Structure formats: C-alpha cells, structure tokens
PDB file of C-alpha atoms and ligand atoms in Angstrom:
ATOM      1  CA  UNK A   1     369.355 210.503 -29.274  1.00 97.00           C
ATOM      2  CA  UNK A   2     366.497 211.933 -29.794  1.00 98.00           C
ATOM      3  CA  UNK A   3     365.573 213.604 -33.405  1.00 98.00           C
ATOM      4  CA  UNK A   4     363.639 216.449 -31.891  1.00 98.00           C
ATOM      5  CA  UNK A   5     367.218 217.827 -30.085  1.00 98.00           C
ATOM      6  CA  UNK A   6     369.504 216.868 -32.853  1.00 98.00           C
ATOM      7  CA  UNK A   7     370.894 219.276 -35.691  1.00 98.00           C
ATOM      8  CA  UNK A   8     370.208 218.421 -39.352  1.00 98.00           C
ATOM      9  CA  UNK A   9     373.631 217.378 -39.338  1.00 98.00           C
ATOM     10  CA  UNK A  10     373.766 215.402 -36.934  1.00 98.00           C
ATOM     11  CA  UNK A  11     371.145 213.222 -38.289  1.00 98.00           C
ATOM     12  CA  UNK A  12     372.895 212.916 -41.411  1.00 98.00           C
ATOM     13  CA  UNK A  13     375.750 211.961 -39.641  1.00 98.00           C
ATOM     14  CA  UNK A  14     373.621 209.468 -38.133  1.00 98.00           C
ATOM     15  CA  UNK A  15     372.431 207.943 -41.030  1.00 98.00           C
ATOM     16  CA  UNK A  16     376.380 207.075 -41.658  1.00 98.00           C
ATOM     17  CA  UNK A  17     375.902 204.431 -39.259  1.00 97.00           C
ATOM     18  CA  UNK A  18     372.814 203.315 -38.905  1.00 98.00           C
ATOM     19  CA  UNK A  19     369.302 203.757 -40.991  1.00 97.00           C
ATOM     20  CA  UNK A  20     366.914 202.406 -38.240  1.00 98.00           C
ATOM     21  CA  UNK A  21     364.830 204.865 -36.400  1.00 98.00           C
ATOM     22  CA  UNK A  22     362.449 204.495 -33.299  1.00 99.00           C
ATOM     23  CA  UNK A  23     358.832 206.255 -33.945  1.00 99.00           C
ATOM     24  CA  UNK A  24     356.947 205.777 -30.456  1.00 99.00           C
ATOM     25  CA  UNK A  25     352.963 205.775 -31.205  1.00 99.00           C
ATOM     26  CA  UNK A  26     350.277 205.471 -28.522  1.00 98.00           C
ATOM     27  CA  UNK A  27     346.922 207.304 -27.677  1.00 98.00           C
ATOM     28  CA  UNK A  28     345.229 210.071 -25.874  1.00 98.00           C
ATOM     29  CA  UNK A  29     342.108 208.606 -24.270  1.00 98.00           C
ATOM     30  CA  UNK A  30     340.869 207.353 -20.916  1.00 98.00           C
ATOM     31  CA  UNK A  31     341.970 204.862 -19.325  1.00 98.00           C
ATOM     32  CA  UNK A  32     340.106 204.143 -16.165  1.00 98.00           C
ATOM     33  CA  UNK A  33     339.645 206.090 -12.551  1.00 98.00           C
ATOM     34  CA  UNK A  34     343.515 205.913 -11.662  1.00 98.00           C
ATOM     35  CA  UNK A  35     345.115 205.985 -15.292  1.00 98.00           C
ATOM     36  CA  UNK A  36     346.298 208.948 -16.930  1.00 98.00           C
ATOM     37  CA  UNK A  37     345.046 209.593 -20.812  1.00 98.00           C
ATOM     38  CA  UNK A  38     348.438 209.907 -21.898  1.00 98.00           C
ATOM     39  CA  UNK A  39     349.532 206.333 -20.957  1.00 98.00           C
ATOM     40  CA  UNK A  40     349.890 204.714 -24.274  1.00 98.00           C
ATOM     41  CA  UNK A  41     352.179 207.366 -25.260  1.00 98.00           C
ATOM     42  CA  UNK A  42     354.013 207.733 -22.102  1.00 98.00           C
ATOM     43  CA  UNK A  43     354.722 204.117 -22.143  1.00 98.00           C
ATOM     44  CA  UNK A  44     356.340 203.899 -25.528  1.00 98.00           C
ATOM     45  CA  UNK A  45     358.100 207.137 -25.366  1.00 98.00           C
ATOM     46  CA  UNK A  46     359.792 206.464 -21.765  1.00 98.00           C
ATOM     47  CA  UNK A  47     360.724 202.975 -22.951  1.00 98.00           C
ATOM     48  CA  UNK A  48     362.269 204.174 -26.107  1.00 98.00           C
ATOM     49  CA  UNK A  49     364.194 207.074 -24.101  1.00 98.00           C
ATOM     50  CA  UNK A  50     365.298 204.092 -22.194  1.00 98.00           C
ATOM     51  CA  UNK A  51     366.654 201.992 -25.180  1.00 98.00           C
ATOM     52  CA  UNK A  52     368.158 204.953 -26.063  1.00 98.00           C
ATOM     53  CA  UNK A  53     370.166 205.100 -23.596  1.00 98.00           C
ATOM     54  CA  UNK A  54     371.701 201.869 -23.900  1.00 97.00           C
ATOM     55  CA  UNK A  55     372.665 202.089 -27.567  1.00 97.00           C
ATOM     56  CA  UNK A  56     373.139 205.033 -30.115  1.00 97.00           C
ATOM     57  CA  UNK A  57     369.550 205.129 -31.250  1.00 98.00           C
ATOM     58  CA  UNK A  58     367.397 207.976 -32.853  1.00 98.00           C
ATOM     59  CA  UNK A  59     363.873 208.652 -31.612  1.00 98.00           C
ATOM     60  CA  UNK A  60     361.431 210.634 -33.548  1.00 98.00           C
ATOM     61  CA  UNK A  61     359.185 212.310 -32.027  1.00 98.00           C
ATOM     62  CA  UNK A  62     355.505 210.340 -30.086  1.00 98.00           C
ATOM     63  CA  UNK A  63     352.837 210.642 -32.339  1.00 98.00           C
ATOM     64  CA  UNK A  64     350.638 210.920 -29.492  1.00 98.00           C
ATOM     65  CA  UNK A  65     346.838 210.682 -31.123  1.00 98.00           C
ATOM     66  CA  UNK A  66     345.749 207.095 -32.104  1.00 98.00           C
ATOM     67  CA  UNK A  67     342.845 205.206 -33.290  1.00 98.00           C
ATOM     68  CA  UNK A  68     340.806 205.573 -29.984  1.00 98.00           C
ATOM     69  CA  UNK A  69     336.930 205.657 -31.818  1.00 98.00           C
ATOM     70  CA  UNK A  70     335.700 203.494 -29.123  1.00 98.00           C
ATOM     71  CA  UNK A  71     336.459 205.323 -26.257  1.00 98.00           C
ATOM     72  CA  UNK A  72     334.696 208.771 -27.291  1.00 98.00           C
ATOM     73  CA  UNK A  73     331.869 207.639 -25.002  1.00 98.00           C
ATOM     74  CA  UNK A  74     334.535 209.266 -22.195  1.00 98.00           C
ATOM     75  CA  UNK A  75     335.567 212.886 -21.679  1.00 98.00           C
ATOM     76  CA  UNK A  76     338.904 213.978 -22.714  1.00 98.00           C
ATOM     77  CA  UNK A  77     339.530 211.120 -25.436  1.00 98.00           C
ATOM     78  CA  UNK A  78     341.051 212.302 -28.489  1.00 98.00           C
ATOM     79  CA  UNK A  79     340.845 210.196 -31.567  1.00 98.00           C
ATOM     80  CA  UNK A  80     341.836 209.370 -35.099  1.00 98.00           C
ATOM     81  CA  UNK A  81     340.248 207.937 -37.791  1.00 98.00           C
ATOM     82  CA  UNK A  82     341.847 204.726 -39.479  1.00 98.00           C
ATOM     83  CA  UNK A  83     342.368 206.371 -42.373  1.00 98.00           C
ATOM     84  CA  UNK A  84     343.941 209.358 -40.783  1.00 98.00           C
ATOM     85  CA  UNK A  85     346.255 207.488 -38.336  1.00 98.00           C
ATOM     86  CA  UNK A  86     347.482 205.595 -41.946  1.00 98.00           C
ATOM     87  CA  UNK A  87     347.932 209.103 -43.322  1.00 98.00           C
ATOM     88  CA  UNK A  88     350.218 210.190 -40.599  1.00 98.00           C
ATOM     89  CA  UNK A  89     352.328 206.739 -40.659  1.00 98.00           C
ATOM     90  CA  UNK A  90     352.801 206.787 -44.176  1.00 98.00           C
ATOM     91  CA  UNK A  91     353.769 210.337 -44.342  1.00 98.00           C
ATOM     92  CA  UNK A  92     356.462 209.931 -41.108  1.00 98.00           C
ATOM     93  CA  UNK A  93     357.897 206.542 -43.259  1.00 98.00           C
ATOM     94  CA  UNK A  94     357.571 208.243 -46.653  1.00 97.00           C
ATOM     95  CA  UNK A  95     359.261 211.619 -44.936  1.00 98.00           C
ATOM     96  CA  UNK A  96     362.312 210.078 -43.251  1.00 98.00           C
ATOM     97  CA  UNK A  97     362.583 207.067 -46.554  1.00 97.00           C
ATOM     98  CA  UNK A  98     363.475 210.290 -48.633  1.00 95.00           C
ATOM     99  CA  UNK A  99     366.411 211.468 -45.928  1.00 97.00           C
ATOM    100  CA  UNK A 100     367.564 207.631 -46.368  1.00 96.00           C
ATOM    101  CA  UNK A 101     365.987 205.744 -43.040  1.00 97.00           C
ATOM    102  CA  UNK A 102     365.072 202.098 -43.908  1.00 96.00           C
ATOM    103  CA  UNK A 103     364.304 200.360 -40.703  1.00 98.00           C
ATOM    104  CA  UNK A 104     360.851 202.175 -39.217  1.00 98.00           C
ATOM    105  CA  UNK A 105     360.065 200.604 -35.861  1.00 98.00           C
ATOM    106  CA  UNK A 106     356.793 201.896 -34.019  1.00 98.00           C
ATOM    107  CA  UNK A 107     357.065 201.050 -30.589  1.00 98.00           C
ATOM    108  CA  UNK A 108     353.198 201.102 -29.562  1.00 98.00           C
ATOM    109  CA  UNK A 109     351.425 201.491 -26.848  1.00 98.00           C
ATOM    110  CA  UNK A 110     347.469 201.326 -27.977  1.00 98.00           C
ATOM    111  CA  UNK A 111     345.960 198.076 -29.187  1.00 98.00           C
ATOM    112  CA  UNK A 112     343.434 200.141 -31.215  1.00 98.00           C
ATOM    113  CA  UNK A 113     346.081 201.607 -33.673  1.00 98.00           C
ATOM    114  CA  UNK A 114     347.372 198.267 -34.661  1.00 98.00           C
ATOM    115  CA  UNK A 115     344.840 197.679 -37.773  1.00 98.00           C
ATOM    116  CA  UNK A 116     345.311 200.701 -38.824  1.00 98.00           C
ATOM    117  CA  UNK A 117     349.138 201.029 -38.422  1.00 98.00           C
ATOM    118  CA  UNK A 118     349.950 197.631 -40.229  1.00 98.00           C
ATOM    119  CA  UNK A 119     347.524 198.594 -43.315  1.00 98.00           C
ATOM    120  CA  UNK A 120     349.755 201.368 -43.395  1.00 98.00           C
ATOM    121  CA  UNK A 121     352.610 199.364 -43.584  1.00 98.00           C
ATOM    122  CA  UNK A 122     350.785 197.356 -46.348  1.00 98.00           C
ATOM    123  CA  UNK A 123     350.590 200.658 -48.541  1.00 98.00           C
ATOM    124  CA  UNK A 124     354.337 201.455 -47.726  1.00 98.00           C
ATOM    125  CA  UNK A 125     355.737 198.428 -49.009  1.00 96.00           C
ATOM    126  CA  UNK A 126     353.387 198.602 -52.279  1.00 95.00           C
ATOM    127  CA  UNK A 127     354.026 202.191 -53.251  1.00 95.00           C
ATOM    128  CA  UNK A 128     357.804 203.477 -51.027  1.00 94.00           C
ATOM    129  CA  UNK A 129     359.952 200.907 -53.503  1.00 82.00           C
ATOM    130  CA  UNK A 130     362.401 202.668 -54.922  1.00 71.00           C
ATOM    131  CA  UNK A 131     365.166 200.861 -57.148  1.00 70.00           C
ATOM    132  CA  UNK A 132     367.119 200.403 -53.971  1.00 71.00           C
ATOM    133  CA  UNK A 133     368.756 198.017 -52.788  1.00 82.00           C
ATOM    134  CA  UNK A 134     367.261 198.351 -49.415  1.00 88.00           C
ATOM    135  CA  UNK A 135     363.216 198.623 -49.492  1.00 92.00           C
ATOM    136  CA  UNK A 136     361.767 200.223 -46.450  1.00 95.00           C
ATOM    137  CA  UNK A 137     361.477 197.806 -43.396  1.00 97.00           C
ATOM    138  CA  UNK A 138     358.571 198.758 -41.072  1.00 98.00           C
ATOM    139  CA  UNK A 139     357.942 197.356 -37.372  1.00 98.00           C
ATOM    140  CA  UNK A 140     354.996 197.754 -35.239  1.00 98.00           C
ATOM    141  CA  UNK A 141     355.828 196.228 -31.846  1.00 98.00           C
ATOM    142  CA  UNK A 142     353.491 196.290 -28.882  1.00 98.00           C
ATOM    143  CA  UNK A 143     355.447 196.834 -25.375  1.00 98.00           C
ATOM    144  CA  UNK A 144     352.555 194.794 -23.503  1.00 96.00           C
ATOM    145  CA  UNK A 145     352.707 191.909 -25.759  1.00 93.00           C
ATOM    146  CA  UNK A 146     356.102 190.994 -25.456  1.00 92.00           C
ATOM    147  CA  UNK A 147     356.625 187.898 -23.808  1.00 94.00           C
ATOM    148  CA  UNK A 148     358.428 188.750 -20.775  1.00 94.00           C
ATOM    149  CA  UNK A 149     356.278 191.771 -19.935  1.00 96.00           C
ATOM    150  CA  UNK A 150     353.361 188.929 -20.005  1.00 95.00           C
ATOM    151  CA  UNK A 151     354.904 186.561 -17.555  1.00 96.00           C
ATOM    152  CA  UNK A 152     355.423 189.290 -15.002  1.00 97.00           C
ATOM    153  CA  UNK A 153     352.131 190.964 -15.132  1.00 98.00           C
ATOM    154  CA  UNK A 154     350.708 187.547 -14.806  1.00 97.00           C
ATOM    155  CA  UNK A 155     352.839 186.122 -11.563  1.00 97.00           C
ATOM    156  CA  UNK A 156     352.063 190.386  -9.754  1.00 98.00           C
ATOM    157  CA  UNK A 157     348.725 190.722 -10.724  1.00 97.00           C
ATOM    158  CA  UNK A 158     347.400 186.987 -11.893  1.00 91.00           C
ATOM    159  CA  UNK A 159     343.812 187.801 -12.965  1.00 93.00           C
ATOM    160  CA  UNK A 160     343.991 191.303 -12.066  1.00 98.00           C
ATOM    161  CA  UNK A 161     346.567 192.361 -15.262  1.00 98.00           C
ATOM    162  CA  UNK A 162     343.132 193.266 -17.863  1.00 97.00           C
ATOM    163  CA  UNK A 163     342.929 194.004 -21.075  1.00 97.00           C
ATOM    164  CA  UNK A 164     342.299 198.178 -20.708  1.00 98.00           C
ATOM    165  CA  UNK A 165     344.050 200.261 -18.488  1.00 98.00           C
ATOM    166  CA  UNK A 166     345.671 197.792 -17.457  1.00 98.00           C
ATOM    167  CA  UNK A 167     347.940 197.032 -14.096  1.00 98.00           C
ATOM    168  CA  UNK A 168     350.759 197.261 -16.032  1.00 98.00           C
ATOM    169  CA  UNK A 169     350.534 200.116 -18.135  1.00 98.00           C
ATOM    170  CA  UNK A 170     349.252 202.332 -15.286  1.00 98.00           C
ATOM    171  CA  UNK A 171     352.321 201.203 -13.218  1.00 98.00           C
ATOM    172  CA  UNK A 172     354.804 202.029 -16.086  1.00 98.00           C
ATOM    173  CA  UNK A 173     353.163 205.089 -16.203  1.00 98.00           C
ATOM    174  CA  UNK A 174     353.516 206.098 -12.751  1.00 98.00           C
ATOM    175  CA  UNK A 175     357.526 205.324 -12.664  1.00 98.00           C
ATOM    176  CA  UNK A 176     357.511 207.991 -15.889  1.00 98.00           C
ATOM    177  CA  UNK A 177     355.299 210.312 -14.114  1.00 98.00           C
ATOM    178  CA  UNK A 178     355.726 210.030 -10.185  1.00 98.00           C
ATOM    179  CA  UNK A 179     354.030 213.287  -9.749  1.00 98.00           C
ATOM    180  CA  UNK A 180     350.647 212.348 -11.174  1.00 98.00           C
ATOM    181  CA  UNK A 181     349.949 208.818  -9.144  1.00 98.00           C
ATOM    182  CA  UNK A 182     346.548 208.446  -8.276  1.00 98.00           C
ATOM    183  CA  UNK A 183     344.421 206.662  -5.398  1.00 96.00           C
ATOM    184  CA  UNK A 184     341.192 205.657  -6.272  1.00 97.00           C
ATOM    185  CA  UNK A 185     339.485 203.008  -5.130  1.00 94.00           C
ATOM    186  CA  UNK A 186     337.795 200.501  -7.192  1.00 97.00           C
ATOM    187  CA  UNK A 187     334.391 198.918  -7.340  1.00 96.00           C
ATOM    188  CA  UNK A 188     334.293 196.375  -8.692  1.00 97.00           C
ATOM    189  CA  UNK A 189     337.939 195.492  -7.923  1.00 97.00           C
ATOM    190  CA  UNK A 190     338.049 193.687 -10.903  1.00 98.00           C
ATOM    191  CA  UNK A 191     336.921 195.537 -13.469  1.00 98.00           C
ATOM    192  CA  UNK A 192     333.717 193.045 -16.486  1.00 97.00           C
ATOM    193  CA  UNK A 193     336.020 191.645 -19.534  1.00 97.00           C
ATOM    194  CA  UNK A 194     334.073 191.621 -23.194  1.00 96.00           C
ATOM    195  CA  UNK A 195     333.895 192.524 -26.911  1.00 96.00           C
ATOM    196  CA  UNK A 196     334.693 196.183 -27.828  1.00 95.00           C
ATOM    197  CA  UNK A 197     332.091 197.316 -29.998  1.00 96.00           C
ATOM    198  CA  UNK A 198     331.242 200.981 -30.466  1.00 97.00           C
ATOM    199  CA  UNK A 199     332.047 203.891 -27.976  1.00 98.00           C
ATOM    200  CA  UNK A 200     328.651 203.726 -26.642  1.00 98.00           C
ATOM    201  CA  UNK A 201     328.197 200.119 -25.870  1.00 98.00           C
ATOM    202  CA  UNK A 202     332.380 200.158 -24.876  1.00 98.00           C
ATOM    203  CA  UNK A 203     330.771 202.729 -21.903  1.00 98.00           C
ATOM    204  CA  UNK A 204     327.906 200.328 -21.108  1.00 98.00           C
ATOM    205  CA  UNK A 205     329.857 197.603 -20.736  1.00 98.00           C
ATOM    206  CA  UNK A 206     332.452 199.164 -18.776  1.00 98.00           C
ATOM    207  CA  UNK A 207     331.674 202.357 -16.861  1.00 98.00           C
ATOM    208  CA  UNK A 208     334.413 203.472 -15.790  1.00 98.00           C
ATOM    209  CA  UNK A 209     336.270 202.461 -18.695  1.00 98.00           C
ATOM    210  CA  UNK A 210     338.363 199.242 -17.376  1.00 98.00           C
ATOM    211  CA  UNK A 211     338.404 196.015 -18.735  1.00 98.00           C
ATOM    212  CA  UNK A 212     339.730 193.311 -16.457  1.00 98.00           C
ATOM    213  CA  UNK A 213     341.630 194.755 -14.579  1.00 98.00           C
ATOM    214  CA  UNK A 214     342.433 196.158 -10.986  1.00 98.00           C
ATOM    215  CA  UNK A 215     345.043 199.190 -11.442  1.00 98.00           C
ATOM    216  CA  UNK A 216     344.759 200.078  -7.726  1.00 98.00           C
ATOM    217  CA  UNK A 217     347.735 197.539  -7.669  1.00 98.00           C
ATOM    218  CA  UNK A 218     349.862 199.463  -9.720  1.00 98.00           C
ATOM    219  CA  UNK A 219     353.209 200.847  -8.132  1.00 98.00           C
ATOM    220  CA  UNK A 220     355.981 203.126  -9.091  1.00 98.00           C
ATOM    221  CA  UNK A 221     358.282 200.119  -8.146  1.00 98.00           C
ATOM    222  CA  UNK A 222     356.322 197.291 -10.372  1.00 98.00           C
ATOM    223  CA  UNK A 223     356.311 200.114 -13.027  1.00 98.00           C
ATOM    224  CA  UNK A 224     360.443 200.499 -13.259  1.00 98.00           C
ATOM    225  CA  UNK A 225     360.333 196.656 -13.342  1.00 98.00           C
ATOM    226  CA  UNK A 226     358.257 196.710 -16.256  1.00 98.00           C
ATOM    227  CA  UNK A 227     360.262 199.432 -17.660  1.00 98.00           C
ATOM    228  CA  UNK A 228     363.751 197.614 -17.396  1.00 98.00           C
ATOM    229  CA  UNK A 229     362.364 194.148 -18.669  1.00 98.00           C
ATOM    230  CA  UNK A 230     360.982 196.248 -21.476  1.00 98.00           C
ATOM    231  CA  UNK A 231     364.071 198.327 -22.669  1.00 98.00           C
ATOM    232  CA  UNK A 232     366.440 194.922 -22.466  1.00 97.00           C
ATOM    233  CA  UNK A 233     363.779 192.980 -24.860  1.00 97.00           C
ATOM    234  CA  UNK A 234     362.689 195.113 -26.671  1.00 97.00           C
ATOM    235  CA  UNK A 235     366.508 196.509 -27.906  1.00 98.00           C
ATOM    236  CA  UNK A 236     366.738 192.851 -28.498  1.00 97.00           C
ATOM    237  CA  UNK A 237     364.149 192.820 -31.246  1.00 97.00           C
ATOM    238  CA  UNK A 238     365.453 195.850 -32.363  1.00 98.00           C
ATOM    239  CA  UNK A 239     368.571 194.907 -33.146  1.00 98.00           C
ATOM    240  CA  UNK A 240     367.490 191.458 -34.906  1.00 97.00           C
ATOM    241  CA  UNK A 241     364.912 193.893 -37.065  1.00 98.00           C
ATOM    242  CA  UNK A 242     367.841 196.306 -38.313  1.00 97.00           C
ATOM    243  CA  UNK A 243     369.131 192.756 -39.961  1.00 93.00           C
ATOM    244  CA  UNK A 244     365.870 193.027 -42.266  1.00 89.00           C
TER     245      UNK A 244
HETATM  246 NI1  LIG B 301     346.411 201.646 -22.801  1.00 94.46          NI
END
C-alpha cells in the first residue's frame, strides 16, 4: 500500500490497524562504470514494494537525496548536508507522529546517511514525546547489512562483493530496472579498498568510483535472489520492531 496512491481516508483507516509505516531512504550519486545513481533508492524502494506485497503495509514515499558529500568529486551526484538530511527525517517522523504513526522504519540503502539519520532519531526521541502512551519508535535498517544478504554476496562474489557500488546492489538494481543493465568492463577487476575521506581524495583513491568490488558480475538473476532473501528478512524485523 503505498501512501502516495492512497486517499486520506484510507490512511486513517489504516492507522485503525496498524501505526507502523515504511519510509525507504537512499541516495542519488555515482556508483561506479556499470551502476546506476539511483541505486540506493531503487534498492530500498523495490524491496519495500516487495514487503508490501506480502503483508498490509504502508510505504511513504523514497526520499531519494542522501548524505552523499564525498562523492561530489563525480558528475551527476546530488547531495545533502547532515544537517539537512536530519531536517527532512525529523520533519517526515514529526509529520506522520501528528496523524498518529508510531513505528518509523527507514529501510536504507546509502551507508553515508546513517550518522546523520540516527542523530535524527536522537532529536526525535528527545523533543516528539508527547504524554502518550506510545512514544515514537524509529528504525534505520540497512538492506546490505542484514545477515543473510551478507552470506550470499560472500559465497557469489567472495572478494569481489566491495564496499561501494557494490555486486550486490548493482544486481538488485538491475532486477528493478532490466531496461537500464549495463556492460562495462572493468580495470582493475577488482576495484582499491580504503578510508573515505573527502570527495576529492574519495576520487583519487578510487577513479572510477568503486571500492572493492567487481559489479561486472552482477545479474538480473543474482539481483531477484537478493531481492527475495531481502523482503522475507527484512518483514521479519519488521514485524518484531512494530512490538516496540
Ligand atoms: Ni550504494
């Protein structure tokens, strides 16, 4: 269910049922020679649509800019300050607290907005109290992190997963977006690893914007694997977080 194509009241019917909502948050910013810009969105917003599926679920709508400072160095990137991504989570929570959600869960797709999303959280809890009985619960969980989506990157890809536009990610991307599958071939392979610094030193280190990785292997096919493994866990935490 997804709020953008729901009626007013239909969401407060909704909210009958259930106060947990699923805000998908990723980036706009490069992500190597074969990944598309849009893959930390597409990732979280796919999977969601997916969970939604399974269960009666609300999705707001992707907030599709992150915290992507470091990779300015590389055309097309679109970024957010800290402070501004915090902005934009507090006013989603404090915007759907007021209609009577409770349970906020970002599904995420960008490393980089995690700081800034759980300092946000921080601010939430100190200033969205209420006298209710119910405080505010807020979730950020990253898709790529999850356990099971760990163990299959590593036993497909072994060292070839990465950190940054990673195997993965550019696979799940291609099952959402079969149309816009690259071929590019990679030199290195296997893209330096390394700190993250600022967006000029990020392009030094890695020019053409990988780390670790080799996302020539990524396939529509691994990418719907990823996907499934990803809805069934994930609604899994889901669920246990409503119980917050
Ligand atoms: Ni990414």
């Amino acid at each position: 269910m997804q709020l953008s194509l729901s009626t007013w009241q239909e969401v407060e019917s909704y909210l009958t049922h259930s106060t947990g909502i699923i805000i998908p948050i990723g980036s706009t910013e490069q992500h190597g020679p074969n990944g598309l810009i849009g893959t930390d969105a597409i990732c979280p917003r796919k999977i969601a649509a997916g969970m939604a599926e399974v269960e009666q679920i609300l999705i707001a709508p992707t907030i599709n800019y992150g915290m992507s400072l470091h990779h300015m160095a590389f055309t097309g990137t679109v970024t957010l300050k800290p402070a501004t991504l915090m902005r934009v989570v507090y006013d989603v929570v404090e915007s759907l607290y007021q209609h009577g959600f409770r349970h906020f869960y970002f599904l995420n797709g960008h490393g980089g907005n995690i700081a800034p999303v759980t300092a946000a959280f921080s601010e939430i809890y100190t200033e969205i109290k209420g006298d209710d009985i119910q405080p505010p619960r807020c979730r950020l969980s990253n898709w790529w992190r999850d356990d099971s989506i760990a163990a299959l990157a590593a036993e497909l890809y072994h060292g070839a997963e990465g950190h940054h536009a990673t195997v993965s990610e550019v696979a799940l991307s291609y099952y959402a977006y079969p149309e816009a599958v690259k071929q590019v071939a990679m030199t290195p392979e296997i893209a330096p690893t390394g700190e993250i610094y600022d967006a000029v030193s990020f392009r030094r280190s890695f020019p053409d914007g990988r780390i670790g990785s080799n996302p020539a292997l990524a396939s529509i096919e691994d990418g719907e694997r990823f996907y499934q493994l990803a809805v069934d866990s994930l609604l899994a935490d889901y669920k246990t977080f409503l119980n917050q």
